[in-house]
C-alpha atoms as one frame of an Amber mdcrd trajectory, in Angstrom:
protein
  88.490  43.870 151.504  91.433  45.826 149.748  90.710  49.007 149.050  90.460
  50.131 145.019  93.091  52.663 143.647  91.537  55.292 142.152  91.333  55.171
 138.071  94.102  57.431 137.091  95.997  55.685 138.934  96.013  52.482 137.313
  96.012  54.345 134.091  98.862  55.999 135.047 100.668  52.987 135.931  99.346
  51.160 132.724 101.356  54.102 130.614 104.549  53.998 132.879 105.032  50.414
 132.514 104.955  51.302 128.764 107.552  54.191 129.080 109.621  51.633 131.102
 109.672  49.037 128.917 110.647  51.224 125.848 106.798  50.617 123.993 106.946
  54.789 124.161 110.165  55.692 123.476 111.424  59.407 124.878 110.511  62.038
 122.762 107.562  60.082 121.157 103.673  61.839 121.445 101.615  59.519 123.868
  97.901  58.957 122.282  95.400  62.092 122.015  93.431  62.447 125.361  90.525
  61.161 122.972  92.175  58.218 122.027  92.941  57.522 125.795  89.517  58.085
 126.558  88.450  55.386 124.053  90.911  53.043 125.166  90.354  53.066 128.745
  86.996  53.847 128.379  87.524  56.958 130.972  86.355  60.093 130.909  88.166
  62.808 130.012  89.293  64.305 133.763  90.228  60.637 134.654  92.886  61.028
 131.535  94.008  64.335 132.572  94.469  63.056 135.851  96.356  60.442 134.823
  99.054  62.440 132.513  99.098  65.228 135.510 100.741  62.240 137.715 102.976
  61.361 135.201 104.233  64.717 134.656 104.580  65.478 138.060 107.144  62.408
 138.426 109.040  63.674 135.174 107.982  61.192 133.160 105.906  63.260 130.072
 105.998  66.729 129.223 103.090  68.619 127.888 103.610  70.757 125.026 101.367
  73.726 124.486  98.504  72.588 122.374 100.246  70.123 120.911  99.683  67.041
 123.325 101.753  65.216 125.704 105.659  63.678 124.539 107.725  61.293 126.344
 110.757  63.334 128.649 114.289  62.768 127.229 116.235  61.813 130.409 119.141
  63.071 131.541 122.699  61.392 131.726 123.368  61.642 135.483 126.375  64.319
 136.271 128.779  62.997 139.467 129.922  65.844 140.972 132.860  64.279 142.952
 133.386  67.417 146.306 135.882  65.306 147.666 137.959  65.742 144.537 136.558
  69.049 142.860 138.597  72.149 144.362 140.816  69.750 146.039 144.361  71.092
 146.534 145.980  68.428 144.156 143.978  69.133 141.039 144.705  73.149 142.189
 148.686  72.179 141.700 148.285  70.333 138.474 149.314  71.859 134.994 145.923
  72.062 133.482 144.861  76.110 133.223 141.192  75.279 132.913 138.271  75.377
 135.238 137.912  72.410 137.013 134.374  71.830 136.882 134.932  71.969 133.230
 137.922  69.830 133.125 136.075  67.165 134.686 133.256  67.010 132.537 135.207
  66.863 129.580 137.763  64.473 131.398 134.301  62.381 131.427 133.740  62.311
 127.613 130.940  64.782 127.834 131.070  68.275 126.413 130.854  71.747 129.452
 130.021  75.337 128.917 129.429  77.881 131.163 127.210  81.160 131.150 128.740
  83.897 133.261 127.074  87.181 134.429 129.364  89.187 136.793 128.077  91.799
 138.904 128.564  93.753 142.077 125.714  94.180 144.753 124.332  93.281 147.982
 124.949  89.947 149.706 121.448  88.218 150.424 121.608  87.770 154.714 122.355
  83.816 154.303 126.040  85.485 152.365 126.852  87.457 154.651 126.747  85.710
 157.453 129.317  83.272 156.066 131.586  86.146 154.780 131.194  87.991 157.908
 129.990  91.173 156.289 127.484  93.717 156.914 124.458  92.980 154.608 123.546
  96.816 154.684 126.469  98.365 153.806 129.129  95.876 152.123 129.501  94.915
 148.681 130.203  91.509 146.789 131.066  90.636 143.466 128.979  87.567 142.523
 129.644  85.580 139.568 126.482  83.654 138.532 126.906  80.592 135.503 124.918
  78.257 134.436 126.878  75.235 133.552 125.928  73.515 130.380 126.655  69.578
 129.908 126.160  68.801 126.241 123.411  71.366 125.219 121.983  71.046 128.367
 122.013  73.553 131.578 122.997  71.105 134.336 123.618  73.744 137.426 124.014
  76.710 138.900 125.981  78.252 140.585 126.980  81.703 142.186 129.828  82.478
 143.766 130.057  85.746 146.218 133.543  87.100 147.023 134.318  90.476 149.395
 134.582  93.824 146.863 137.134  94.655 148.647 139.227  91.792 148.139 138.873
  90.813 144.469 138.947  94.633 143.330 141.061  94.673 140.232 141.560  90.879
 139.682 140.071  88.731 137.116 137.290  87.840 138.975 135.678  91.032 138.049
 135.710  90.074 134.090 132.056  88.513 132.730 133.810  85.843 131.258 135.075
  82.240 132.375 138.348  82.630 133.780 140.852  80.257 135.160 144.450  79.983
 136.723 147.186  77.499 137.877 146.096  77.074 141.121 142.832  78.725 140.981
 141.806  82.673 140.416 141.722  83.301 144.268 145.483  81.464 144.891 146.683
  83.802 141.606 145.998  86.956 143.411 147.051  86.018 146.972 144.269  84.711
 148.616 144.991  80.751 149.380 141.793  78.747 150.582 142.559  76.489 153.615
 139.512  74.466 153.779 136.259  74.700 153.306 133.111  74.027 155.098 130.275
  72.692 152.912 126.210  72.986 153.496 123.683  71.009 151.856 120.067  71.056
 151.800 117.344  69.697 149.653 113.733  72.086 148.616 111.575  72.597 145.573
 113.428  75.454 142.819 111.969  78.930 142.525 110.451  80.065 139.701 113.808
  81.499 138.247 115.550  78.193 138.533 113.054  76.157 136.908 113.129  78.820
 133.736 117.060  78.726 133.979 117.536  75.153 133.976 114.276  73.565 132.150
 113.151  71.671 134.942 110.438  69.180 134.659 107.787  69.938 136.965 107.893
  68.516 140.925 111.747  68.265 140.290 113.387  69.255 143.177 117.215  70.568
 143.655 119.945  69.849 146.145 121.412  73.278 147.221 125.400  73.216 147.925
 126.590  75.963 149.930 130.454  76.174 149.984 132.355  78.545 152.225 136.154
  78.943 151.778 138.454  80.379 154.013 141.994  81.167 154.320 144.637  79.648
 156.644 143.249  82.466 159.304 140.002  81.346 159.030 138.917  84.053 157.218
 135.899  83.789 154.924 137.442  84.679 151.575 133.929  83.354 148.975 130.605
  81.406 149.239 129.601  79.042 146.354 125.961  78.299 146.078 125.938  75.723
 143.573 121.945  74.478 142.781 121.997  70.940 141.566 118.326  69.245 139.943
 117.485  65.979 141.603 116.888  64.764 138.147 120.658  65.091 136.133 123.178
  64.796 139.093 124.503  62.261 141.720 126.371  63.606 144.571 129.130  61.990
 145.738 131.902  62.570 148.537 134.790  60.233 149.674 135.157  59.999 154.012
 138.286  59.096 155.692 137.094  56.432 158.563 139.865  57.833 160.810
């Protein structure tokens, strides 16, 4: 005999399939729990139980006192790191940032938020730039990037004191160069060696980017390093599973 799905379940599938099919549109308020509970003919908990689910996959979000509304959904970001930072966009004539050049190369409109300050690297840091996490000193530039209204990502970048002293890397502001900022003042990136992993956000980075609850993020660590193979910055970029598609190009060779 097949085993019975529990009730909020069902009811939870009942008021996907109307999300899906455009019968709730985003931004619309679903029913009043009491109305649910008339229509299903559940009792309150089973209703609650059934719009917790539904939250938890993204699909509603409950406002304070003011019932549960239908999540607007993101337009997908690609973030192309076979192309972004590559060495032929570095030696093209466009002066902007290239994360913002290619958002706005994709019809959509980028900002950024940038804090700059100078501190301790966390262990994971300085381990990549080769530092002493007791006594050295980074400057880390942290923005929130902004796709149309919207904060998409994060990301931090932490470069040696020592070696960006004086350059415009130390300004709270977005800066850009032919080239790139590092290349401007001397210091050439050779390669890079990215790390990705996948976990639930903290606290901080669901209040920074809005997330919808259960949302998890893909974490891009980025370490670049001169023709030495010296560690000259790290990038920790934090990208929600919900508004991004990753996507990298592989020679077969």
């Amino acid at each position: 005999m097949r085993e019975q799905r529990p009730r909020y379940h069902r009811i939870a599938d009942d008021l996907r399939g109307q999300i899906e099919r455009g019968e709730l549109e985003a931004g619309e308020q679903l029913p009043t729990e009491f109305d649910l509970v008339e229509r299903y003919e559940a009792s309150r908990n089973t209703i609650r139980l059934a719009l917790r689910r539904l939250t938890e996959e993204g699909l509603i979000i409950a406002g304070q006192g003011r019932g549960s509304f239908v999540r607007h959904s993101l337009t997908p970001a690609v973030w192309d790191w076979s192309v972004l930072e590559s060495r032929a966009r570095h030696k093209s004539d466009d002066n902007g940032d290239q994360w913002s050049s290619i958002v706005a190369e994709s019809g959509r409109q980028p900002r950024q938020e940038v804090r700059v300050s100078i501190r301790r690297p966390p262990t994971e840091v300085a381990e990549r730039l080769q530092l002493d996490p007791e006594t050295a000193l980074t400057v880390v530039r942290e923005r929130v990037r902004i796709v149309d209204q919207d904060p998409y990502a994060l990301a931090d970048s932490y470069f040696p004191e020592e070696l960006v002293r004086g350059t415009p890397l130390m300004l709270p502001e977005d800066v850009s160069a032919p080239g790139g900022v590092l290349a401007s003042v001397g210091l050439v990136q050779a390669r890079y060696r990215d790390e990705i992993t996948v976990r639930m956000p903290t606290r901080a980075e669901i209040e920074k980017l809005s997330l919808p609850s259960a949302t998890p993020v893909a974490v891009h660590m980025r370490t670049g390093y001169d023709e030495n193979d010296r560690p000259l910055r790290v990038m920790i970029t934090i990208l929600p599973g919900d508004r991004h598609v990753i996507r990298y190009d592989v020679s077969a060779e």
